Amino acid sequence: MKNVLFLLMTFFVTNLFAQDNVKIEWGEANKNQSFTNRILGETDDEVVTLASKGKDFYIEIYDKQKLSLKNSYEFSLPEEHEKKTEIEKIHFFPKSGKILLFTSLYVKKKNNIYYYEVSLKGKVGKSNLLLEIDVENKRRSGDFGFEVGLDENTILVYHTSTLKKEKAKQIRVKVIDDSFEVVADLEDKIPMKEAKREVFVDNFTFDQNGYIHMLVAKPTNTYTDFFIYTYDSKDGYSKDMQSIILDKDHVIISLALAVNQQQNLVAVGYYMNKMKAFTMPRIQGVFSYIYNPEEQKEVYKKFIAYTDEDYQSAYGKEAKKYKKGIPLTHFIMDIVLADNGEIVLVSESRLFAQTNVMDQYKYQDILVTRMSKDGTLIWLKSIPKRQVFTRPKLTLGGTTGAGGISITLSFSIALMKDKSIYLSYLMAAKNGTYYFIYNDNPKNIITPIDEKPKVMANLDRGVPTLVTIKQDGTMKREVLYGAKNDELILRPRINKKVDENTIYVYGNRKKLDKIGRVELE
């Protein structure tokens, strides 16, 4: 899922490459020895997290200044739902300080989602039915998803499921605020008769004016067609559909939605040239599209090809490898929307390999594309990264029975703790500068950033690393100030940005667990 960041383009004279501009401060060790699943948010004096230990869940409260654990409150669902319910999401509303827990429950061709208020002391309130969806069977029970509003005080809950008999994709959406009031309630069906294939709906966003936007992908025999559906909750959910087509020679391969500060819809992603015989598909450039829902008007639609100069700027000595384009292993992770209209698209290369003896995760280069307010390319940069985690598997098999009955027993046993959670990165943006923090091989700190990096395969020896990209595209890599190679490994996907200067993070090594604070000064 992509993250959307907003950037205030305020400039002043300072050395943005000084180490003390970005630093990490670790708190005290968690004596409860619990695992922090999520950092939910902060109150005036405390930081609130969701933690687990074994099968038990806890609301944990940390002192905001010392980052020391003050209290740990175990909580559980009501008995009637405890065994059958799937926990889908937990959300902290910063304005009211309330915590909402969402769960799903499938019962007799109905897939339901409930919510519970959870107090800061772990007390779970009564269950409230939010969505009740009729589905064809458990195999086609569908999927739930969530999108949080810009101020995090509203949340969109959606469910999509396939109706094979009707040849349609069923959509259900509700938006609720921090008072748990439903402010939008949408129901629709997307026909699949013409597509003759599965239709995918997995990207939603909404604005402050009552518009709900949805990305629909319809695969064809050769490529995928993308459509944006916009619903106006103020007008009986009237629908406007935009077909996102480039031209006869180019096709979109990935796309993500966001809403900018002018409440216009932003769609941004990558495109490729239509394939010729014996050619491999590759990313050839970037696409951006702005739509004004109030006026039902396209502001602009533009696609820009990456040039040899762009590849040289991004990959340096490795640029020759990319003259035919960038591999399709990049997944959109972040969109930065500046108040001057600029867009920064961030993706990460991810590969997963599976054999009978191992699972291997590769999280590699971070691709950063900066565009002007009219969609023109300003610069392309690549942060070289080689994070690898390999998990061995043990497979047992056998044959029994003289009468020809064969039984094969096959299962996977993790021979080491799953450390893939140490992979990937976290990102922040401030004053036109972009910060990327991730665990890296210590040897890369002294390696020029435009050279091929050393692989970080031993995650226990990784060091939290900071890469800074200035407004002009200049990059620098260094150890994150305050991080120690012999202390904690960052879990970058467990983080919470609470303002433009502060991000709470989580790190651990063996039985040492702490939350920390990254400050952008």
Short mmCIF file of C-alpha atoms in Angstrom, two decimals:
data_model
loop_
_atom_site.label_atom_id
_atom_site.label_comp_id
_atom_site.label_asym_id
_atom_site.label_seq_id
_atom_site.Cartn_x
_atom_site.Cartn_y
_atom_site.Cartn_z
CA MET A 1 0.00 0.00 0.00
CA LYS A 2 1.29 3.48 -0.95
CA ASN A 3 1.81 6.27 1.59
CA VAL A 4 0.98 9.89 0.84
CA LEU A 5 3.14 12.66 2.32
CA PHE A 6 2.60 16.40 2.12
CA LEU A 7 5.55 18.75 1.79
CA LEU A 8 5.69 22.45 2.63
CA MET A 9 8.24 23.93 0.25
CA THR A 10 9.85 26.41 2.66
CA PHE A 11 13.49 27.20 2.01
CA PHE A 12 16.12 28.71 4.24
CA VAL A 13 19.91 28.77 4.43
CA THR A 14 21.15 25.68 6.22
CA ASN A 15 23.42 22.70 5.73
CA LEU A 16 20.94 19.92 5.12
CA PHE A 17 23.75 17.38 4.98
CA ALA A 18 24.89 17.97 8.55
CA GLN A 19 24.42 14.82 10.58
CA ASP A 20 22.77 16.60 13.51
CA ASN A 21 19.84 17.64 11.24
CA VAL A 22 18.50 14.09 11.32
CA LYS A 23 19.09 11.94 14.35
CA ILE A 24 17.59 9.00 16.18
CA GLU A 25 17.15 8.73 19.92
CA TRP A 26 16.31 5.36 21.46
CA GLY A 27 14.25 5.06 24.62
CA GLU A 28 14.56 2.60 27.46
CA ALA A 29 14.33 -1.17 27.02
CA ASN A 30 10.85 -2.72 27.03
CA LYS A 31 10.85 -4.91 30.14
CA ASN A 32 7.59 -6.57 29.13
CA GLN A 33 9.54 -8.27 26.28
CA SER A 34 6.60 -7.80 23.95
CA PHE A 35 6.79 -7.24 20.19
CA THR A 36 5.59 -3.85 18.94
CA ASN A 37 3.23 -4.44 16.01
CA ARG A 38 2.26 -0.83 15.40
CA ILE A 39 2.98 2.62 16.75
CA LEU A 40 -0.51 4.11 16.89
CA GLY A 41 0.11 7.74 17.80
CA GLU A 42 0.74 10.17 20.62
CA THR A 43 -1.17 12.13 23.24
CA ASP A 44 0.13 15.21 25.06
CA ASP A 45 2.37 13.14 27.34
CA GLU A 46 2.42 9.60 25.96
CA VAL A 47 3.10 7.41 22.93
CA VAL A 48 0.56 4.65 22.25
CA THR A 49 1.49 1.32 20.63
CA LEU A 50 -0.08 -2.03 19.79
CA ALA A 51 2.06 -4.96 20.96
CA SER A 52 1.86 -8.73 21.15
CA LYS A 53 3.47 -11.50 23.14
CA GLY A 54 2.65 -14.98 21.93
CA LYS A 55 -1.07 -14.96 21.08
CA ASP A 56 -1.88 -12.07 23.43
CA PHE A 57 -2.32 -8.42 22.40
CA TYR A 58 -1.57 -5.31 24.44
CA ILE A 59 -2.08 -1.57 24.37
CA GLU A 60 1.24 -0.21 25.60
CA ILE A 61 1.79 3.32 26.86
CA TYR A 62 5.22 4.98 26.75
CA ASP A 63 6.41 8.16 28.40
CA LYS A 64 6.72 10.68 25.58
CA GLN A 65 9.99 12.21 26.77
CA LYS A 66 11.90 9.19 28.06
CA LEU A 67 10.29 6.72 25.61
CA SER A 68 10.08 4.30 28.52
CA LEU A 69 7.25 1.81 28.96
CA LYS A 70 4.78 3.04 31.59
CA ASN A 71 1.92 0.57 31.28
CA SER A 72 0.97 -2.54 29.31
CA TYR A 73 -2.70 -3.50 29.13
CA GLU A 74 -3.78 -6.84 27.69
CA PHE A 75 -7.00 -6.81 25.73
CA SER A 76 -9.19 -9.41 24.03
CA LEU A 77 -12.32 -9.49 21.90
CA PRO A 78 -15.73 -10.37 23.31
CA GLU A 79 -16.06 -14.12 23.79
CA GLU A 80 -18.67 -14.61 21.05
CA HIS A 81 -16.27 -13.24 18.41
CA GLU A 82 -12.89 -14.18 19.81
CA LYS A 83 -12.25 -17.47 17.95
CA LYS A 84 -13.83 -16.81 14.57
CA THR A 85 -12.93 -13.17 14.05
CA GLU A 86 -10.04 -11.88 11.93
CA ILE A 87 -8.42 -8.65 13.13
CA GLU A 88 -8.24 -6.33 10.12
CA LYS A 89 -6.95 -2.98 11.42
CA ILE A 90 -6.49 -0.82 14.50
CA HIS A 91 -6.53 2.97 14.19
CA PHE A 92 -5.81 5.85 16.55
CA PHE A 93 -7.74 9.10 15.99
CA PRO A 94 -5.34 11.92 17.01
CA LYS A 95 -8.07 14.55 17.55
CA SER A 96 -10.19 12.54 19.98
CA GLY A 97 -7.49 10.16 21.25
CA LYS A 98 -9.80 7.21 20.60
CA ILE A 99 -8.71 3.79 19.34
CA LEU A 100 -10.87 1.81 16.94
CA LEU A 101 -10.37 -1.90 16.27
CA PHE A 102 -11.82 -3.42 13.08
CA THR A 103 -12.52 -7.14 12.72
CA SER A 104 -14.17 -9.32 10.06
CA LEU A 105 -16.36 -12.37 10.45
CA TYR A 106 -17.66 -14.71 7.74
CA VAL A 107 -20.96 -16.46 8.53
CA LYS A 108 -23.19 -18.29 6.04
CA LYS A 109 -22.51 -16.36 2.84
CA LYS A 110 -22.14 -13.07 4.66
CA ASN A 111 -18.86 -11.29 5.23
CA ASN A 112 -19.24 -8.74 8.00
CA ILE A 113 -16.96 -6.12 9.47
CA TYR A 114 -17.29 -4.90 13.05
CA TYR A 115 -15.62 -2.17 15.02
CA TYR A 116 -14.87 -1.84 18.71
CA GLU A 117 -13.67 1.11 20.71
CA VAL A 118 -10.58 0.21 22.74
CA SER A 119 -9.61 2.40 25.69
CA LEU A 120 -6.03 3.38 26.45
CA LYS A 121 -6.22 0.84 29.28
CA GLY A 122 -7.14 -1.99 26.92
CA LYS A 123 -10.84 -2.17 27.71
CA VAL A 124 -12.78 -3.33 24.64
CA GLY A 125 -16.26 -1.90 24.12
CA LYS A 126 -19.26 -3.57 22.53
CA SER A 127 -19.20 -4.76 18.93
CA ASN A 128 -20.76 -2.56 16.24
CA LEU A 129 -21.68 -3.91 12.82
CA LEU A 130 -20.30 -1.57 10.16
CA LEU A 131 -20.71 -3.59 6.95
CA GLU A 132 -22.75 -6.68 6.17
CA ILE A 133 -22.01 -8.00 2.68
CA ASP A 134 -23.77 -10.83 0.87
CA VAL A 135 -21.21 -13.01 -0.94
CA GLU A 136 -21.51 -16.17 -3.02
CA ASN A 137 -19.41 -18.45 -0.83
CA LYS A 138 -16.41 -18.43 1.50
CA ARG A 139 -13.93 -18.86 -1.36
CA ARG A 140 -15.28 -15.66 -2.91
CA SER A 141 -15.86 -13.86 0.38
CA GLY A 142 -13.77 -10.90 -0.82
CA ASP A 143 -11.30 -8.55 0.83
CA PHE A 144 -11.46 -5.63 3.23
CA GLY A 145 -9.21 -2.59 3.04
CA PHE A 146 -8.74 0.80 4.68
CA GLU A 147 -7.65 4.30 3.68
CA VAL A 148 -6.99 6.94 6.33
CA GLY A 149 -7.87 10.59 5.74
CA LEU A 150 -5.25 13.33 5.50
CA ASP A 151 -5.70 14.43 9.12
CA GLU A 152 -6.17 10.80 10.27
CA ASN A 153 -9.52 11.71 11.86
CA THR A 154 -11.58 9.96 9.19
CA ILE A 155 -11.14 6.47 7.79
CA LEU A 156 -12.53 4.79 4.69
CA VAL A 157 -13.44 1.10 5.00
CA TYR A 158 -14.02 -0.85 1.81
CA HIS A 159 -14.86 -4.38 0.73
CA THR A 160 -14.59 -5.88 -2.75
CA SER A 161 -15.87 -9.29 -3.84
CA THR A 162 -16.52 -11.15 -7.08
CA LEU A 163 -20.08 -12.09 -8.02
CA LYS A 164 -19.43 -14.82 -10.55
CA LYS A 165 -23.09 -15.46 -11.30
CA GLU A 166 -23.72 -11.78 -12.00
CA LYS A 167 -20.32 -11.34 -13.71
CA ALA A 168 -19.61 -8.29 -11.61
CA LYS A 169 -17.29 -6.92 -8.93
CA GLN A 170 -19.20 -5.82 -5.84
CA ILE A 171 -18.05 -2.68 -4.02
CA ARG A 172 -19.02 -1.52 -0.52
CA VAL A 173 -17.56 1.58 1.12
CA LYS A 174 -18.19 3.45 4.36
CA VAL A 175 -16.36 6.47 5.70
CA ILE A 176 -16.50 7.13 9.45
CA ASP A 177 -15.12 9.98 11.54
CA ASP A 178 -13.58 10.10 15.01
CA SER A 179 -17.05 10.24 16.59
CA PHE A 180 -17.79 6.92 14.82
CA GLU A 181 -20.42 8.63 12.66
CA VAL A 182 -20.87 7.35 9.09
CA VAL A 183 -20.22 10.28 6.75
CA ALA A 184 -20.35 8.33 3.47
CA ASP A 185 -21.98 5.04 2.44
CA LEU A 186 -21.40 3.72 -1.07
CA GLU A 187 -22.53 0.57 -2.85
CA ASP A 188 -21.84 -0.28 -6.50
CA LYS A 189 -21.17 -3.13 -8.93
CA ILE A 190 -18.58 -3.04 -11.71
CA PRO A 191 -19.65 -5.22 -14.71
CA MET A 192 -17.17 -7.85 -15.85
CA LYS A 193 -19.13 -9.14 -18.87
CA GLU A 194 -17.20 -7.10 -21.41
CA ALA A 195 -13.84 -7.67 -19.77
CA LYS A 196 -14.39 -11.46 -19.66
CA ARG A 197 -11.74 -11.52 -16.94
CA GLU A 198 -11.41 -10.70 -13.28
CA VAL A 199 -11.63 -6.96 -12.58
CA PHE A 200 -9.34 -5.64 -9.83
CA VAL A 201 -10.30 -2.83 -7.46
CA ASP A 202 -7.68 -2.19 -4.79
CA ASN A 203 -6.96 1.52 -4.58
CA PHE A 204 -9.32 4.03 -2.94
CA THR A 205 -8.96 7.61 -1.76
CA PHE A 206 -11.34 10.36 -0.65
CA ASP A 207 -11.27 14.11 -0.12
CA GLN A 208 -12.75 16.70 2.23
CA ASN A 209 -15.52 17.63 -0.22
CA GLY A 210 -17.32 14.29 -0.21
CA TYR A 211 -15.77 12.68 -3.28
CA ILE A 212 -14.67 9.05 -3.23
CA HIS A 213 -12.21 7.88 -5.90
CA MET A 214 -11.56 4.28 -6.91
CA LEU A 215 -9.02 2.72 -9.28
CA VAL A 216 -10.29 -0.14 -11.44
CA ALA A 217 -7.93 -2.36 -13.44
CA LYS A 218 -9.38 -4.48 -16.27
CA PRO A 219 -6.89 -6.93 -17.80
CA THR A 220 -7.19 -7.58 -21.54
CA ASN A 221 -5.54 -10.24 -23.70
CA THR A 222 -2.38 -8.16 -23.90
CA TYR A 223 -2.30 -5.37 -21.30
CA THR A 224 -4.38 -3.84 -18.48
CA ASP A 225 -6.79 -0.95 -18.93
CA PHE A 226 -7.11 1.47 -15.99
CA PHE A 227 -10.22 3.45 -15.07
CA ILE A 228 -10.91 5.93 -12.28
CA TYR A 229 -14.42 6.03 -10.83
CA THR A 230 -15.37 9.17 -8.87
CA TYR A 231 -18.50 9.20 -6.67
CA ASP A 232 -20.10 12.38 -5.31
CA SER A 233 -21.61 11.66 -1.88
CA LYS A 234 -23.37 15.06 -1.95
CA ASP A 235 -25.29 14.08 -5.10
CA GLY A 236 -26.59 10.59 -4.34
CA TYR A 237 -23.21 9.06 -5.20
CA SER A 238 -23.46 10.04 -8.84
CA LYS A 239 -20.61 8.45 -10.76
CA ASP A 240 -18.07 9.86 -13.18
CA MET A 241 -15.65 7.51 -14.97
CA GLN A 242 -12.29 8.48 -16.46
CA SER A 243 -10.45 6.10 -18.82
CA ILE A 244 -6.70 6.42 -18.31
CA ILE A 245 -5.32 5.68 -21.77
CA LEU A 246 -2.06 7.11 -23.13
CA ASP A 247 -1.80 6.42 -26.87
CA LYS A 248 -1.43 3.54 -29.30
CA ASP A 249 2.27 3.03 -28.49
CA HIS A 250 2.33 3.30 -24.66
CA VAL A 251 0.48 1.60 -21.81
CA ILE A 252 0.31 2.15 -18.07
CA ILE A 253 1.73 -0.65 -15.94
CA SER A 254 1.17 0.66 -12.41
CA LEU A 255 -0.84 3.48 -10.92
CA ALA A 256 -1.69 4.92 -7.49
CA LEU A 257 -4.19 7.55 -6.32
CA ALA A 258 -3.96 10.46 -3.88
CA VAL A 259 -5.71 13.76 -3.17
CA ASN A 260 -3.67 16.98 -3.12
CA GLN A 261 -4.14 20.05 -0.94
CA GLN A 262 -6.42 21.63 -3.56
CA GLN A 263 -8.67 18.54 -3.18
CA ASN A 264 -7.93 17.48 -6.75
CA LEU A 265 -7.37 13.82 -7.56
CA VAL A 266 -3.77 12.86 -8.38
CA ALA A 267 -3.01 9.64 -10.29
CA VAL A 268 0.64 8.84 -10.79
CA GLY A 269 2.57 5.79 -11.92
CA TYR A 270 4.78 4.17 -14.56
CA TYR A 271 4.26 3.31 -18.20
CA MET A 272 6.02 1.19 -20.82
CA ASN A 273 6.20 0.98 -24.59
CA LYS A 274 3.95 -1.60 -26.19
CA MET A 275 6.04 -4.71 -26.65
CA LYS A 276 7.49 -5.85 -29.91
CA ALA A 277 8.50 -9.41 -30.65
CA PHE A 278 11.39 -10.76 -28.55
CA THR A 279 11.50 -7.73 -26.24
CA MET A 280 11.20 -7.66 -22.46
CA PRO A 281 8.69 -5.25 -20.90
CA ARG A 282 10.35 -2.47 -18.92
CA ILE A 283 9.46 0.84 -17.29
CA GLN A 284 10.09 3.59 -19.85
CA GLY A 285 8.83 6.63 -18.01
CA VAL A 286 6.45 8.25 -15.55
CA PHE A 287 2.79 9.22 -15.90
CA SER A 288 0.80 11.84 -13.98
CA TYR A 289 -2.82 12.91 -14.14
CA ILE A 290 -4.72 15.62 -12.23
CA TYR A 291 -8.52 15.71 -12.12
CA ASN A 292 -10.84 18.33 -10.59
CA PRO A 293 -13.96 16.48 -9.37
CA GLU A 294 -15.95 19.64 -8.60
CA GLU A 295 -15.74 20.76 -12.22
CA GLN A 296 -15.47 17.21 -13.62
CA LYS A 297 -12.49 18.48 -15.52
CA GLU A 298 -9.05 17.11 -16.38
CA VAL A 299 -6.37 19.55 -15.21
CA TYR A 300 -3.63 17.74 -17.13
CA LYS A 301 -2.48 14.32 -18.26
CA LYS A 302 1.17 13.81 -19.12
CA PHE A 303 3.65 11.01 -19.61
CA ILE A 304 7.37 11.68 -19.74
CA ALA A 305 10.01 9.26 -21.02
CA TYR A 306 13.16 8.65 -19.02
CA THR A 307 16.18 9.66 -21.11
CA ASP A 308 19.80 8.49 -21.18
CA GLU A 309 20.64 11.59 -19.11
CA ASP A 310 18.05 10.55 -16.52
CA TYR A 311 19.47 7.03 -16.31
CA GLN A 312 22.97 8.48 -15.94
CA SER A 313 21.76 10.76 -13.15
CA ALA A 314 20.00 7.88 -11.40
CA TYR A 315 22.42 4.99 -11.85
CA GLY A 316 25.82 6.53 -12.51
CA LYS A 317 28.34 3.83 -13.47
CA GLU A 318 25.52 1.28 -13.78
CA ALA A 319 23.51 3.41 -16.26
CA LYS A 320 24.29 1.23 -19.31
CA LYS A 321 22.24 -1.60 -17.82
CA TYR A 322 19.13 0.55 -18.00
CA LYS A 323 19.28 2.00 -21.50
CA LYS A 324 16.30 -0.18 -22.50
CA GLY A 325 14.33 0.75 -19.39
CA ILE A 326 13.92 -0.16 -15.73
CA PRO A 327 12.84 -3.68 -14.64
CA LEU A 328 9.19 -4.17 -13.71
CA THR A 329 10.08 -5.13 -10.15
CA HIS A 330 9.34 -1.68 -8.74
CA PHE A 331 6.30 -1.27 -6.50
CA ILE A 332 4.86 2.18 -5.75
CA MET A 333 5.38 2.89 -2.05
CA ASP A 334 5.15 6.65 -1.45
CA ILE A 335 3.72 9.75 -3.12
CA VAL A 336 4.89 13.18 -1.93
CA LEU A 337 2.60 16.11 -2.80
CA ALA A 338 4.19 19.52 -2.29
CA ASP A 339 2.15 22.66 -1.71
CA ASN A 340 3.61 24.18 -4.89
CA GLY A 341 2.11 21.35 -6.97
CA GLU A 342 5.23 19.21 -7.36
CA ILE A 343 4.88 15.42 -7.16
CA VAL A 344 7.52 12.94 -6.03
CA LEU A 345 6.87 9.28 -6.85
CA VAL A 346 8.81 6.67 -4.86
CA SER A 347 8.98 2.95 -5.57
CA GLU A 348 11.04 0.02 -4.32
CA SER A 349 12.32 -3.00 -6.24
CA ARG A 350 11.10 -6.21 -4.60
CA LEU A 351 11.73 -9.79 -5.59
CA PHE A 352 10.54 -13.00 -3.96
CA ALA A 353 11.88 -16.43 -4.87
CA GLN A 354 10.57 -19.73 -3.56
CA THR A 355 11.96 -23.22 -3.95
CA ASN A 356 11.53 -26.52 -2.15
CA VAL A 357 14.34 -25.64 0.21
CA MET A 358 14.07 -21.89 0.80
CA ASP A 359 12.17 -18.62 0.58
CA GLN A 360 14.21 -15.58 -0.44
CA TYR A 361 13.25 -11.91 -0.16
CA LYS A 362 15.16 -9.21 -2.04
CA TYR A 363 14.40 -5.56 -1.33
CA GLN A 364 16.57 -3.51 -3.65
CA ASP A 365 16.87 -0.07 -5.26
CA ILE A 366 14.56 2.81 -4.28
CA LEU A 367 13.51 4.81 -7.35
CA VAL A 368 12.66 8.50 -6.80
CA THR A 369 11.07 10.64 -9.54
CA ARG A 370 10.47 14.35 -8.98
CA MET A 371 7.97 16.15 -11.24
CA SER A 372 6.94 19.79 -11.55
CA LYS A 373 3.36 21.01 -11.05
CA ASP A 374 2.63 20.46 -14.77
CA GLY A 375 4.02 16.90 -14.82
CA THR A 376 7.43 17.74 -16.32
CA LEU A 377 10.30 15.57 -15.11
CA ILE A 378 12.77 17.47 -12.88
CA TRP A 379 15.07 14.58 -11.93
CA LEU A 380 15.28 10.82 -11.52
CA LYS A 381 17.34 9.28 -8.72
CA SER A 382 17.99 5.72 -7.59
CA ILE A 383 19.13 4.80 -4.08
CA PRO A 384 21.23 1.62 -4.49
CA LYS A 385 20.25 -0.97 -1.91
CA ARG A 386 20.67 -4.76 -1.67
CA GLN A 387 18.74 -6.20 1.27
CA VAL A 388 18.40 -10.00 1.18
CA PHE A 389 16.80 -12.41 3.61
CA THR A 390 16.83 -16.17 2.98
CA ARG A 391 14.69 -18.50 5.06
CA PRO A 392 15.45 -22.21 4.74
CA LYS A 393 12.60 -24.71 4.60
CA LEU A 394 12.37 -28.35 5.54
CA THR A 395 10.14 -30.55 3.43
CA LEU A 396 9.25 -34.10 4.42
CA GLY A 397 7.62 -36.59 2.07
CA GLY A 398 6.69 -40.22 2.09
CA THR A 399 4.62 -42.93 0.41
CA THR A 400 2.61 -45.56 2.19
CA GLY A 401 0.03 -48.24 1.45
CA ALA A 402 0.37 -51.47 -0.50
CA GLY A 403 -2.84 -50.83 -2.43
CA GLY A 404 -1.42 -47.91 -4.36
CA ILE A 405 -2.56 -45.25 -1.89
CA SER A 406 0.11 -42.55 -1.79
CA ILE A 407 0.34 -39.95 0.95
CA THR A 408 2.76 -37.05 0.74
CA LEU A 409 3.30 -34.90 3.78
CA SER A 410 4.83 -31.55 2.95
CA PHE A 411 5.29 -28.64 5.28
CA SER A 412 7.61 -25.73 5.86
CA ILE A 413 9.59 -25.22 9.03
CA ALA A 414 11.36 -21.90 9.57
CA LEU A 415 14.86 -22.69 10.76
CA MET A 416 15.45 -19.15 11.92
CA LYS A 417 13.37 -16.23 13.11
CA ASP A 418 11.68 -14.37 10.24
CA LYS A 419 13.84 -11.30 9.71
CA SER A 420 12.18 -10.00 6.56
CA ILE A 421 10.62 -7.33 8.80
CA TYR A 422 14.03 -5.61 8.87
CA LEU A 423 13.82 -4.98 5.11
CA SER A 424 12.52 -1.95 3.18
CA TYR A 425 12.76 1.69 4.32
CA LEU A 426 10.93 4.63 5.87
CA MET A 427 10.71 8.03 4.24
CA ALA A 428 10.24 11.65 5.35
CA ALA A 429 10.20 14.95 3.49
CA LYS A 430 10.82 18.48 4.77
CA ASN A 431 11.66 21.82 3.15
CA GLY A 432 12.27 20.30 -0.28
CA THR A 433 14.62 17.60 1.06
CA TYR A 434 13.84 13.87 1.09
CA TYR A 435 15.11 11.46 3.74
CA PHE A 436 15.30 7.67 3.44
CA ILE A 437 16.21 5.48 6.42
CA TYR A 438 16.91 1.75 6.18
CA ASN A 439 19.20 -0.99 7.47
CA ASP A 440 22.34 -1.44 5.38
CA ASN A 441 25.64 -3.24 5.21
CA PRO A 442 28.13 -1.06 7.19
CA LYS A 443 30.65 -1.36 4.33
CA ASN A 444 28.33 0.68 2.08
CA ILE A 445 28.87 3.77 4.22
CA ILE A 446 32.38 4.12 2.76
CA THR A 447 31.34 2.99 -0.75
CA PRO A 448 30.55 5.80 -3.26
CA ILE A 449 26.79 5.99 -3.61
CA ASP A 450 26.93 5.66 -7.41
CA GLU A 451 28.68 2.27 -7.19
CA LYS A 452 27.11 -1.15 -6.80
CA PRO A 453 26.38 -1.66 -3.09
CA LYS A 454 27.41 -4.56 -0.91
CA VAL A 455 24.64 -7.01 -0.09
CA MET A 456 23.14 -6.88 3.39
CA ALA A 457 22.44 -10.57 3.94
CA ASN A 458 23.37 -10.75 7.64
CA LEU A 459 20.58 -8.62 9.05
CA ASP A 460 21.97 -8.84 12.60
CA ARG A 461 24.92 -6.73 11.47
CA GLY A 462 22.93 -4.08 9.64
CA VAL A 463 23.25 -0.44 10.64
CA PRO A 464 20.47 2.19 10.37
CA THR A 465 21.49 4.32 7.40
CA LEU A 466 20.32 7.72 6.17
CA VAL A 467 20.22 8.76 2.52
CA THR A 468 19.40 12.42 1.90
CA ILE A 469 18.31 13.81 -1.47
CA LYS A 470 18.40 17.59 -1.71
CA GLN A 471 16.14 19.65 -3.91
CA ASP A 472 18.70 19.72 -6.72
CA GLY A 473 19.02 15.92 -6.67
CA THR A 474 22.32 15.76 -4.80
CA MET A 475 22.52 12.58 -2.69
CA LYS A 476 24.49 11.61 0.39
CA ARG A 477 24.60 8.36 2.39
CA GLU A 478 25.73 8.15 6.02
CA VAL A 479 25.10 6.35 9.29
CA LEU A 480 21.97 7.72 10.97
CA TYR A 481 23.21 9.97 13.77
CA GLY A 482 22.53 8.31 17.15
CA ALA A 483 22.42 4.76 15.75
CA LYS A 484 24.93 2.20 16.99
CA ASN A 485 26.05 -0.81 15.01
CA ASP A 486 26.16 -2.92 18.19
CA GLU A 487 22.71 -1.94 19.47
CA LEU A 488 19.41 -2.10 17.58
CA ILE A 489 18.22 -3.08 14.12
CA LEU A 490 15.47 -0.83 12.81
CA ARG A 491 12.12 -2.29 11.74
CA PRO A 492 11.44 0.42 9.16
CA ARG A 493 7.85 -0.52 8.34
CA ILE A 494 6.84 0.00 11.98
CA ASN A 495 6.82 3.78 12.26
CA LYS A 496 4.52 6.71 12.89
CA LYS A 497 5.03 10.25 11.63
CA VAL A 498 3.20 12.61 13.99
CA ASP A 499 4.35 15.96 12.56
CA GLU A 500 6.80 17.30 10.00
CA ASN A 501 9.68 16.94 12.46
CA THR A 502 9.02 13.72 14.38
CA ILE A 503 8.76 10.04 13.47
CA TYR A 504 8.46 7.30 16.09
CA VAL A 505 10.21 4.06 15.18
CA TYR A 506 10.82 0.59 16.62
CA GLY A 507 13.97 -1.47 16.81
CA ASN A 508 15.18 -4.62 18.45
CA ARG A 509 18.06 -7.05 18.67
CA LYS A 510 17.59 -10.46 20.27
CA LYS A 511 15.63 -9.73 23.48
CA LEU A 512 16.29 -5.99 23.47
CA ASP A 513 13.24 -4.00 22.30
CA LYS A 514 12.88 -0.20 22.22
CA ILE A 515 10.91 2.50 20.52
CA GLY A 516 12.82 5.51 19.28
CA ARG A 517 12.30 8.97 17.88
CA VAL A 518 13.72 10.30 14.62
CA GLU A 519 13.97 14.08 14.63
CA LEU A 520 14.22 16.22 11.49
CA GLU A 521 15.63 19.52 12.70
#
